[in-house]
Short mmCIF file of C-alpha atoms and ligand atoms in Angstrom, two decimals:
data_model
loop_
_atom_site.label_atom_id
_atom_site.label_comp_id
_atom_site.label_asym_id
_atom_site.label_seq_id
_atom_site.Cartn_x
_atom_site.Cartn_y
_atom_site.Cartn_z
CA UNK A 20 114.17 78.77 87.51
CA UNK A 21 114.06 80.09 91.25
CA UNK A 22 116.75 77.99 92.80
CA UNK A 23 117.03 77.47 96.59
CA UNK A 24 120.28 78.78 97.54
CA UNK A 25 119.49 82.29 96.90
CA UNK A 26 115.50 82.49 97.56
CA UNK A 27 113.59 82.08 100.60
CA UNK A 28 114.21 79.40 103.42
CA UNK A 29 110.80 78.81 104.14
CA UNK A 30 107.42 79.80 104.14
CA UNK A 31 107.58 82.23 107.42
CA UNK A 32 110.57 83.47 105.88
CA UNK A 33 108.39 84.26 102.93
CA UNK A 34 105.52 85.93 105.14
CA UNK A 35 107.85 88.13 107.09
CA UNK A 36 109.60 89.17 104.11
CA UNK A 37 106.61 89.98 101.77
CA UNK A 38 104.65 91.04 105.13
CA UNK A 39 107.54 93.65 105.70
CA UNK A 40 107.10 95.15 102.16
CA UNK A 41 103.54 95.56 102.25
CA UNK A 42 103.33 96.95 106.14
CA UNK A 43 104.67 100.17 105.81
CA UNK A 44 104.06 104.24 105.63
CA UNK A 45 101.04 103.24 103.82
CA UNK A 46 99.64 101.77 106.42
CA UNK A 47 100.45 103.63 109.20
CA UNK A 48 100.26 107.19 108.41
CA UNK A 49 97.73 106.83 105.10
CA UNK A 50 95.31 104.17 106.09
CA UNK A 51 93.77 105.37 108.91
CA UNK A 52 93.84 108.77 107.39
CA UNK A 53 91.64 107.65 104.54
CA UNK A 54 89.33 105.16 106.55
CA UNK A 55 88.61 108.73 108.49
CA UNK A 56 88.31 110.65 104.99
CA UNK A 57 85.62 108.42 103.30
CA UNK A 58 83.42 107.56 105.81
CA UNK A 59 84.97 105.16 108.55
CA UNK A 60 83.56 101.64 108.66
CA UNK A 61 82.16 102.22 105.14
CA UNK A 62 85.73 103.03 104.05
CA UNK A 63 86.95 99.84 105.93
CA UNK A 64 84.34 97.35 104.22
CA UNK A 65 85.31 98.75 100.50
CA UNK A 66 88.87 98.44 101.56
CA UNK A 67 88.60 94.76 102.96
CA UNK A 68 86.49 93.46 99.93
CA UNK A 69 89.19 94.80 97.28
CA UNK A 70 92.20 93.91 99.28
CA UNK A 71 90.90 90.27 99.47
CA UNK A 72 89.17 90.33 96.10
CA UNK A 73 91.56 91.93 93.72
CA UNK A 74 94.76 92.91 96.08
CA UNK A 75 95.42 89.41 97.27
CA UNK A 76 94.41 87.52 93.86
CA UNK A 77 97.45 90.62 92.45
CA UNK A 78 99.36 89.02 95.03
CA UNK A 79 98.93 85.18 93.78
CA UNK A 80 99.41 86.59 90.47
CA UNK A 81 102.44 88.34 91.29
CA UNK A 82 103.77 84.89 93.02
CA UNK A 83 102.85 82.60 90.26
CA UNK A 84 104.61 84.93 87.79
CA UNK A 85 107.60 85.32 89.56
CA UNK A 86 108.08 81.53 91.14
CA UNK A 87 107.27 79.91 87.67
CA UNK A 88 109.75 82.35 85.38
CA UNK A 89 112.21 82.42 88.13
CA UNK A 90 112.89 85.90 86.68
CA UNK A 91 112.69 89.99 87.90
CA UNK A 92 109.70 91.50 86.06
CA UNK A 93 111.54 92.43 82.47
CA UNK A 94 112.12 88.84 81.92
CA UNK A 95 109.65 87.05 83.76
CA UNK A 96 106.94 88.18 81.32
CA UNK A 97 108.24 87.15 78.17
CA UNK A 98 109.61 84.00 79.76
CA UNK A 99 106.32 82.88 80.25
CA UNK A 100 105.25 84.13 76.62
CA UNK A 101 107.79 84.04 74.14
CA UNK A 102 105.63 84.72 71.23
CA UNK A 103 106.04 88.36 72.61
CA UNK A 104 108.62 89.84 74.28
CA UNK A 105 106.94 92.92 74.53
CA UNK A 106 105.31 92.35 77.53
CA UNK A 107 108.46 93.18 79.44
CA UNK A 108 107.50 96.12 79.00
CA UNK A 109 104.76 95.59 81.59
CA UNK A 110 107.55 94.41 83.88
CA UNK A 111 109.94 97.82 82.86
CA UNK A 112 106.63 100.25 83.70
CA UNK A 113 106.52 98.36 87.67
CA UNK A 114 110.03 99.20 87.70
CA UNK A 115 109.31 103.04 87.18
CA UNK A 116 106.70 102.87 89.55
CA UNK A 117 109.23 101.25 92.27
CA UNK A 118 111.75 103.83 91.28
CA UNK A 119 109.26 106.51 91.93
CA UNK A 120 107.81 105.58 94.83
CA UNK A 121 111.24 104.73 96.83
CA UNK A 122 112.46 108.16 96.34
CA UNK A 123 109.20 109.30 98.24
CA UNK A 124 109.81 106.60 100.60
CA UNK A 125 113.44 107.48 101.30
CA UNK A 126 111.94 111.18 101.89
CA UNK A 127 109.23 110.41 104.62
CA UNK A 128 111.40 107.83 105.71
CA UNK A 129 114.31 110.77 106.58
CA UNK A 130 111.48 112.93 108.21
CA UNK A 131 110.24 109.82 110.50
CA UNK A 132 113.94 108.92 111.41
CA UNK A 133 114.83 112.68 111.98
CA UNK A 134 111.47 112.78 114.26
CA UNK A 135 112.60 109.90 115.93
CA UNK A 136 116.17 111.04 116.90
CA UNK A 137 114.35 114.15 118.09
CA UNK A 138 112.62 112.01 120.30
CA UNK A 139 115.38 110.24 121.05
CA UNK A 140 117.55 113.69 122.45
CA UNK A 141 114.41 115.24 124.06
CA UNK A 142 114.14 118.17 121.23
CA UNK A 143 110.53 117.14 120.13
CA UNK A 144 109.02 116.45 124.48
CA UNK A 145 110.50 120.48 124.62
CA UNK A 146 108.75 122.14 122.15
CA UNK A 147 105.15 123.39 123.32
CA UNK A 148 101.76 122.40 121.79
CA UNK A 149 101.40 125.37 119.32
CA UNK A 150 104.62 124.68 118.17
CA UNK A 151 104.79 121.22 116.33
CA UNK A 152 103.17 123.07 113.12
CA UNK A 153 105.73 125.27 112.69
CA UNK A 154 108.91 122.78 113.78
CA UNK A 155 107.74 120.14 110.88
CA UNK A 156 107.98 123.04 108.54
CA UNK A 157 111.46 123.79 109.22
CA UNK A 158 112.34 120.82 109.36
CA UNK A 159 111.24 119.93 106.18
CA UNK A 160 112.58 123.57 104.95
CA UNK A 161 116.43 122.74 106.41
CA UNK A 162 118.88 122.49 104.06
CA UNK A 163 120.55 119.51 105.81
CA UNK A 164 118.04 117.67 108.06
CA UNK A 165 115.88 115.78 105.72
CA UNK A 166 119.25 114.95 103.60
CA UNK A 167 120.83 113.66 105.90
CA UNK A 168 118.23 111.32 107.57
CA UNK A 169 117.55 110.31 104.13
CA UNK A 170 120.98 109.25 103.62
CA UNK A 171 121.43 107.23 106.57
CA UNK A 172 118.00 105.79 106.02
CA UNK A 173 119.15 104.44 102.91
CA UNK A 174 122.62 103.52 103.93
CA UNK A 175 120.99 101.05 106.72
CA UNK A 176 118.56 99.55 103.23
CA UNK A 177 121.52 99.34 101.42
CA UNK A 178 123.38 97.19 104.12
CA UNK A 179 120.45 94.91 104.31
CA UNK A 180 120.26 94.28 100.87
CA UNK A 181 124.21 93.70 100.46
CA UNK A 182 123.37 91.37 103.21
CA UNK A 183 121.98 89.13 100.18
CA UNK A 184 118.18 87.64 100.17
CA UNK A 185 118.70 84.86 103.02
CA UNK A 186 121.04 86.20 105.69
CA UNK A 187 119.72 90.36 104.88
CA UNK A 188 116.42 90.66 103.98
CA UNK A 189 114.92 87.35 105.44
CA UNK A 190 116.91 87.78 108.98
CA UNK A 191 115.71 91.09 109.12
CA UNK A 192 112.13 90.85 108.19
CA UNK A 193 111.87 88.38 110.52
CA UNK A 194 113.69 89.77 113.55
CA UNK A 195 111.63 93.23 112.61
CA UNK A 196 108.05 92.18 111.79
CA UNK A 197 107.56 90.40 115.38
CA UNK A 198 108.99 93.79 116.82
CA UNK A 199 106.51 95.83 115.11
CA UNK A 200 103.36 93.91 115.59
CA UNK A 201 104.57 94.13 119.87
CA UNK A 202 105.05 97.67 118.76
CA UNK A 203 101.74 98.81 117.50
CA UNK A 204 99.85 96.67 120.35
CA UNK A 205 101.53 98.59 123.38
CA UNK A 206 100.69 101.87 121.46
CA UNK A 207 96.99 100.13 120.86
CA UNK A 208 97.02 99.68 124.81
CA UNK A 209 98.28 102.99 125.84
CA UNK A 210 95.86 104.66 123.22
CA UNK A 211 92.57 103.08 124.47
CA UNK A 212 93.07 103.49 127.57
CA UNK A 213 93.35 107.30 127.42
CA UNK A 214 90.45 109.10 128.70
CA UNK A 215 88.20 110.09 125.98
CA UNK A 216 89.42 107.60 123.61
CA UNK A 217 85.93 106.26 122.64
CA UNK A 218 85.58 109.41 120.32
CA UNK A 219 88.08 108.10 118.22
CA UNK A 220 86.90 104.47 117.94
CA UNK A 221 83.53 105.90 117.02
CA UNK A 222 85.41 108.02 114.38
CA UNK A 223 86.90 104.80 113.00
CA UNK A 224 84.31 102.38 113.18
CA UNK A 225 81.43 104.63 112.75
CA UNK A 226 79.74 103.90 108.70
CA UNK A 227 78.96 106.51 107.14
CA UNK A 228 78.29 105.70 103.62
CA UNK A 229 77.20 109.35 102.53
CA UNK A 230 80.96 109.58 102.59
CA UNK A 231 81.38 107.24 100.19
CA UNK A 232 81.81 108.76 96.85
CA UNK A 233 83.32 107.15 93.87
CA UNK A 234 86.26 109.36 94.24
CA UNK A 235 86.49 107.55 97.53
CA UNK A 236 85.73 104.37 96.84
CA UNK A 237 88.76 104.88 93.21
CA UNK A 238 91.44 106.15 96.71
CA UNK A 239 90.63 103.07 98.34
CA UNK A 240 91.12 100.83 95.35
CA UNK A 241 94.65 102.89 95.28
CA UNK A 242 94.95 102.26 98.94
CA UNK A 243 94.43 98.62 98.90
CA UNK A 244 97.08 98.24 95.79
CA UNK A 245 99.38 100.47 97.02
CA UNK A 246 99.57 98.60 100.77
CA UNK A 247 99.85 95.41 99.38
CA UNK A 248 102.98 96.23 96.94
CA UNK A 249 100.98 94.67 94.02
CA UNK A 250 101.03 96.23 90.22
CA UNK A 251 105.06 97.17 90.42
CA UNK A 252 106.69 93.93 89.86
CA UNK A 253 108.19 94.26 93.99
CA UNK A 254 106.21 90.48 94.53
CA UNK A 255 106.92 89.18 90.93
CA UNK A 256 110.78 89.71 92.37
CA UNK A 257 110.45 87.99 95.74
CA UNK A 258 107.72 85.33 94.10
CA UNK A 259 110.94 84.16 92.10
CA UNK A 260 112.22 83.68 96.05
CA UNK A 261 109.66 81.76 97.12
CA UNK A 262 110.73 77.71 97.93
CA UNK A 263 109.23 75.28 95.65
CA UNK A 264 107.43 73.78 98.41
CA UNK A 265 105.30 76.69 99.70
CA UNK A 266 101.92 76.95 98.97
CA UNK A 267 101.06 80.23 97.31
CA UNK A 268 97.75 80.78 98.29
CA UNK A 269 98.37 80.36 102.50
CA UNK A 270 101.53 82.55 101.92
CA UNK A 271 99.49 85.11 100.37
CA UNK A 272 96.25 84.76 103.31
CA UNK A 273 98.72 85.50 105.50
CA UNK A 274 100.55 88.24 104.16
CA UNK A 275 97.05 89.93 103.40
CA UNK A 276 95.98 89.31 106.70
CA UNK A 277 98.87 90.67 108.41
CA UNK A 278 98.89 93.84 106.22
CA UNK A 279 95.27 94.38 107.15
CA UNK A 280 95.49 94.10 110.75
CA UNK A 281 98.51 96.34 110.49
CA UNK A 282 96.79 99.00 109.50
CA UNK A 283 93.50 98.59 111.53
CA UNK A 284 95.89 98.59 114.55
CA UNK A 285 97.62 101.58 113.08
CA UNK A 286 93.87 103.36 113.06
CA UNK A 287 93.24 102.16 116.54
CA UNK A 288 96.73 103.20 117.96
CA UNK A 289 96.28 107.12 116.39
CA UNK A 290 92.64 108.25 116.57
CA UNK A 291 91.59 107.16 120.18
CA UNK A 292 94.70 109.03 120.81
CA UNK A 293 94.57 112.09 118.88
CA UNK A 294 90.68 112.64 119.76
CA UNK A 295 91.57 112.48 124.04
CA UNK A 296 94.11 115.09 123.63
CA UNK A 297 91.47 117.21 121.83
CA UNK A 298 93.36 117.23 118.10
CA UNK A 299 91.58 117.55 114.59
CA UNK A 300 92.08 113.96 113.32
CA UNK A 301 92.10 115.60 109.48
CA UNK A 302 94.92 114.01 108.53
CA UNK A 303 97.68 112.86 105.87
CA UNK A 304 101.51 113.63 106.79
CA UNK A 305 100.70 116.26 109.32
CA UNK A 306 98.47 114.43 111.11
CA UNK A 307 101.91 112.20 112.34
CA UNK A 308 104.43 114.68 112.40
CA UNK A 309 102.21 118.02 113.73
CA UNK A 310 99.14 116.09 115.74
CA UNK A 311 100.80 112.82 117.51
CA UNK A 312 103.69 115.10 118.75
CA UNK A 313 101.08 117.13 120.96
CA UNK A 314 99.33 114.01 122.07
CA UNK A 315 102.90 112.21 122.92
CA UNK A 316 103.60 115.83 125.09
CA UNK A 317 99.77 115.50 126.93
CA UNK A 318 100.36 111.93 128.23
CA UNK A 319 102.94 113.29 130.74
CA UNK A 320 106.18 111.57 131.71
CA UNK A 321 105.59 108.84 129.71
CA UNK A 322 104.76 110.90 127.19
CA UNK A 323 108.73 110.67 125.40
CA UNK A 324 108.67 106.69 125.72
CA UNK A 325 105.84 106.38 123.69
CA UNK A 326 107.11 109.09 121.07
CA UNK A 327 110.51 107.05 120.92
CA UNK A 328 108.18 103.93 120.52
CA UNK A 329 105.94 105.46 117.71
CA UNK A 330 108.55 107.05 115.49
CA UNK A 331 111.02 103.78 115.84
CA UNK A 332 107.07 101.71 114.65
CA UNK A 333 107.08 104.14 112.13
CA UNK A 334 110.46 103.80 110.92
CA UNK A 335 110.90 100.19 111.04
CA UNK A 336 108.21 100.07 108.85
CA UNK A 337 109.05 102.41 106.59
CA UNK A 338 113.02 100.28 106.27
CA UNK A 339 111.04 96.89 105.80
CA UNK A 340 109.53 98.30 102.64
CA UNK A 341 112.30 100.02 101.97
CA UNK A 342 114.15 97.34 101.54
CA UNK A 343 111.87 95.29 99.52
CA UNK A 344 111.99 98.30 97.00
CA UNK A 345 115.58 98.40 96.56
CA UNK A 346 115.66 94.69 95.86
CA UNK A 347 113.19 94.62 93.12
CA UNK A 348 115.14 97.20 91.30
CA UNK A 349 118.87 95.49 92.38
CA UNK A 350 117.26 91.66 91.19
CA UNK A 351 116.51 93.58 88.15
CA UNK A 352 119.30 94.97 87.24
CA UNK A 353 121.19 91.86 88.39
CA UNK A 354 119.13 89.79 86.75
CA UNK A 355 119.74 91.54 83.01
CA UNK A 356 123.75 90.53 83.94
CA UNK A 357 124.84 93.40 86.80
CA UNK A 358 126.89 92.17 89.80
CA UNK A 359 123.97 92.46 92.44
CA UNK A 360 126.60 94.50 94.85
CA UNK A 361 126.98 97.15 92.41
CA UNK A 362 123.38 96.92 91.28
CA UNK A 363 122.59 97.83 94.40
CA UNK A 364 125.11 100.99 94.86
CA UNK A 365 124.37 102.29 91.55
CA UNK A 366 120.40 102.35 92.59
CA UNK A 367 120.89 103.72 95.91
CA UNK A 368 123.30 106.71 94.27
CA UNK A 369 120.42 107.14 91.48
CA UNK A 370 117.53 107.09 94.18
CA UNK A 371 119.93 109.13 96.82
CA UNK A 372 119.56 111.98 93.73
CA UNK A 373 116.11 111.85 93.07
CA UNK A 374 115.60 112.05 96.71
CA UNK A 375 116.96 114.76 97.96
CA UNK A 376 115.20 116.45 94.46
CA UNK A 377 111.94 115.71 96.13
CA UNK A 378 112.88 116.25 99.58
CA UNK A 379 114.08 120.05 98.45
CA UNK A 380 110.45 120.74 97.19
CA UNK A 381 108.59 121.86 100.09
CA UNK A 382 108.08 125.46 100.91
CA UNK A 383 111.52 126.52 102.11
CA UNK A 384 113.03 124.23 100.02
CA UNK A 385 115.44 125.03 97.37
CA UNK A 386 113.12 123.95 94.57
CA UNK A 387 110.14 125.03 95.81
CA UNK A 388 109.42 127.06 93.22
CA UNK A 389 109.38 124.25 90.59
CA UNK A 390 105.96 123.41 90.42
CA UNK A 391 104.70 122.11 87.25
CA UNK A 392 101.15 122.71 86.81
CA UNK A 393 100.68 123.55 90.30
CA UNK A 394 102.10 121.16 92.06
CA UNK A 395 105.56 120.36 93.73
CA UNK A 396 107.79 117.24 92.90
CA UNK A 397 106.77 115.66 95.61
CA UNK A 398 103.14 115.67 95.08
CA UNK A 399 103.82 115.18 91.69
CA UNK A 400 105.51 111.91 92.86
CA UNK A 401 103.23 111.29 95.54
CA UNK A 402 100.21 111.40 92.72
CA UNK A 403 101.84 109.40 90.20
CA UNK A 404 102.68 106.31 92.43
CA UNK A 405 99.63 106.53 94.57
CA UNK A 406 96.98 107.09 92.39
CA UNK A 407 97.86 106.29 88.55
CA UNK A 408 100.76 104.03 88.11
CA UNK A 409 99.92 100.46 90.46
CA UNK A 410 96.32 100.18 88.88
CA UNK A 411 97.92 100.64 85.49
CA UNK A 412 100.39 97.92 86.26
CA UNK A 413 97.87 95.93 88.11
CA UNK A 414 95.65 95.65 85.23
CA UNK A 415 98.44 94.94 82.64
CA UNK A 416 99.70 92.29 85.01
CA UNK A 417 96.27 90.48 85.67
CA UNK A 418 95.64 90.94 82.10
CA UNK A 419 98.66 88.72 80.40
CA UNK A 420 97.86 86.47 83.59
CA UNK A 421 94.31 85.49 82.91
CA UNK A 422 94.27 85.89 78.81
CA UNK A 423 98.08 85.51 78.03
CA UNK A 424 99.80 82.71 79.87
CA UNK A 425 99.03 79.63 79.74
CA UNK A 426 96.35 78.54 82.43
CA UNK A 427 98.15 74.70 82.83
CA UNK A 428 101.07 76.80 83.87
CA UNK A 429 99.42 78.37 86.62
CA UNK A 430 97.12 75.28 87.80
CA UNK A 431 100.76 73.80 87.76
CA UNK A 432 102.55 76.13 90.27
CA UNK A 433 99.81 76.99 92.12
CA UNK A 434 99.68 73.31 93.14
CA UNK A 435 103.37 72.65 93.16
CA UNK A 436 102.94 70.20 90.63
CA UNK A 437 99.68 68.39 91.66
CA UNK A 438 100.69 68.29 95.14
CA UNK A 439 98.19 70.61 96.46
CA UNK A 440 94.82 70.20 96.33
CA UNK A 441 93.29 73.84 94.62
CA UNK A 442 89.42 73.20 94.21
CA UNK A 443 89.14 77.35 94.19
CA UNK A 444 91.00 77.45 91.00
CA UNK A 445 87.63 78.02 89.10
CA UNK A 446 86.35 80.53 91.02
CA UNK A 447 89.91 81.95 91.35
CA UNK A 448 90.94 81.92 87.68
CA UNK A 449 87.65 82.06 85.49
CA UNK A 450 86.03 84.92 87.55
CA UNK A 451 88.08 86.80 89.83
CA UNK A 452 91.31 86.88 87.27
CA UNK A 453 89.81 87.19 84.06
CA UNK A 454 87.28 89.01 84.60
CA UNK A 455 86.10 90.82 88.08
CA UNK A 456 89.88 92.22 88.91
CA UNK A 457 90.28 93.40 85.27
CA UNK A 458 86.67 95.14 84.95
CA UNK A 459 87.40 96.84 88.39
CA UNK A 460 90.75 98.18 87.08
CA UNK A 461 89.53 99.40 83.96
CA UNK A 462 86.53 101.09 85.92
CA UNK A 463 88.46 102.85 88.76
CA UNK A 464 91.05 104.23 86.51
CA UNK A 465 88.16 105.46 83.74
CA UNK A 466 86.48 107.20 86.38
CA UNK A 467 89.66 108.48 88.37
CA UNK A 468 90.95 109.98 84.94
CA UNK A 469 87.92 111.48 83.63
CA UNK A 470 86.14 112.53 86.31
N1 LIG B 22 103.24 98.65 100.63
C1 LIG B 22 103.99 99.77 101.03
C2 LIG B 22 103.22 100.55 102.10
O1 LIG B 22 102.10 100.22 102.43
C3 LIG B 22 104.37 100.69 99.90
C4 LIG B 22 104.76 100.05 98.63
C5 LIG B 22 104.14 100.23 97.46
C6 LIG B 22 105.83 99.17 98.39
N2 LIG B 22 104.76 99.50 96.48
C7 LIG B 22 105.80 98.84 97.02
C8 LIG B 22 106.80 98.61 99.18
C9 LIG B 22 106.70 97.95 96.45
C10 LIG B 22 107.69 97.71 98.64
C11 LIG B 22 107.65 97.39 97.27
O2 LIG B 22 103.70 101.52 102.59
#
């Protein structure tokens, strides 16, 4: 069972933490791109109703399994079902998925910090307007840039999490989160007040449902897993963190909440921005690295501050999530018998490798010319973990919850043991578990495989 002296303090420990793994790249440089892809407000409405119907009930989920087994994912699952241990195989698969997708963290991650000590020294303010294009590909073509941000990137993870759970990842989170909320306002401020900025509001905000194809609506489904950190096993891991005393479904309002405003903020810091200095909003990981540079340069003298400000957002982001990835795989590890320290240094070395693998496979890169049915590693990577793998997991985790294990079990820790009044558990567990998250799963991932 989760015991006290090596989980969470308290509840807003709990909120920062879990906050600071869901905010992150995802949110910041993807969001806003796909709420412009697929239509705007449209986008926004999908993405709200499935990150509060079937993201956040993934997140309770995630909680109950993880508080109740007191376990990382392998043996959480069969701790709550004996009968068959096979289901930790379901906790081994959100494992992959975290493995994956912190190797393509650890690679933006170098590219943001790079951009930010570039920022920093006064190399990126230098460079003119027609220029930004070509500097982010040689940057990402050096042999030594994006390896070496990516290494110290890591290194600062890596300290955090040999901090320990209370006095690493819980001090941070909640020395960071406050600083990144502050963060994204000022650039919020400084963005609508630009001349022209309306444009990009309108752009945002606009519906535009003829947008809104299935493909769009199976990305935002992605997008709404993905953000949250649901379908990998990260929450199951800091759900087994989470004080006895907390209630699970206010912890999990909140989190959802503060991920969602995150990334609206994100949409209204960028595109008022990017549409008053005149750039194409089109967007993905050029839009932050080739279009905000140029907008940065056309706000004048205070032009550098708010790059410095934007890349450090971007960043400290990027390490909260960061960080909550490396745990899940280190409290796995540890949890099968590994020291944690060394659980934690052998994963970093492993993801270190893989990294700069995936970092090397841009055009200029060493192994650019591996490309596997087309495309590089790191769209390979990119595809895997945000398209296929967290709906797989997702549905394989709601699954065992809402036809597996035992409902008394999660009536029981969702109300700490009769202490908490939870008259939503009908509507929570007989329709949204068993059967509207599941039926949306299955029918997002049939239609984003075959068509
Ligand atoms: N939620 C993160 C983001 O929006 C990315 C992420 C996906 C993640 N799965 C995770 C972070 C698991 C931590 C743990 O960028």
């Amino acid at each position: 069972m989760a015991n006290n002296k090596t989980g969470f303090t308290s509840s807003f420990g709990v909120v920062m933490a879990a906050a600071g793994s869901a905010v992150g790249l995802g949110n910041i440089w993807r969001f806003p791109y796909i709420c412009g892809q697929y239509g705007g407000a449209a986008c926004l409405f999908v993405y709200l109703l499935f990150v509060f119907l079937i993201g956040m009930v993934l997140l309770m989920t995630e909680f109950v399994i993880g508080r109740c087994s007191g376990h990382a994912p392998e043996k959480a699952f069969p701790a709550l079902y004996p009968k068959r241990p096979s289901w930790k195989l379901v906790g081994l698969f959100g494992m992959f998925t975290c493995f994956l997708i912190l190797a393509i963290y650890l690679v933006i991650s170098g590219w943001t910090l790079g951009y930010f000590w570039e920022s920093v020294t006064g190399t990126l303010s230098s460079i003119a307007n027609d220029g930004f294009k070509g500097h982010f590909e040689a940057f990402v073509a050096s042999p030594w840039k994006p390896v070496v941000f990516l290494v110290v990137f890591l290194a600062f993870t890596l300290l955090v999490i040999l901090g320990g759970v209370q006095k690493g990842i819980e001090k941070v989170s909640k020395l960071l989160m406050p600083i990144l909320l502050v963060l994204v306002l000022l650039l919020c401020v400084r963005s609508l007040t630009l001349p022209g900025a309306s444009k990009g509001l309108d752009y945002l905000f606009h519906p535009d449902f003829s947008q809104l194809t299935w493909k769009g609506i199976l990305a935002i489904l992605g997008q709404a897993l993905f953000s949250l950190s649901v379908g990998m096993g990260a929450m199951i891991v800091y759900g087994s963190y989470i004080p006895r005393d907390s209630n699970i479904l206010k912890t999990a309002t909140w989190i959802t909440v503060c991920d969602v405003s995150i990334a609206v903020l994100a949409g209204i810091a960028i595109f008022p921005a990017v549409f008053a200095a005149g750039q194409d909003p089109a967007g993905g990981p050029g839009l932050v690295y080739q279009v905000l540079p140029v907008v940065f340069n056309s706000m004048g003298t205070f032009g550098q501050i708010f790059a410095i400000l934007f890349f450090l957002l971007l960043s400290l982001a990027a390490l909260t999530s960061a960080i909550s990835l490396l745990e899940t795989l280190t409290a796995w590890l540890s949890d099968r018998g590994m020291n944690r320290k060394l659980a934690a240094v052998l994963v970093s070395v492993a993801e270190a490798a893989l990294g700069v693998f995936v970092a090397y496979s841009f055009s200029g890169g060493m192994l650019s010319h591996f490309t596997p049915g087309g495309m590089n590693l790191f769209d390979w990577v990119d595809k895997l973990t945000g398209a296929y793998l967290p709906p797989i997991g997702a549905l394989l985790t709601v699954l065992f919850f809402g036809w597996v294990m035992k409902k008394e079990d999660i009536y029981d820790e969702l109300s700490n043991h009769g202490v908490l009044k939870v008259s939503w558990f009908k509507v929570f567990y007989h329709i949204l578990v068993r059967f509207v998250a599941p039926a949306a799963l299955i029918i997002s991932l049939v239609a984003g495989i075959f068509t």
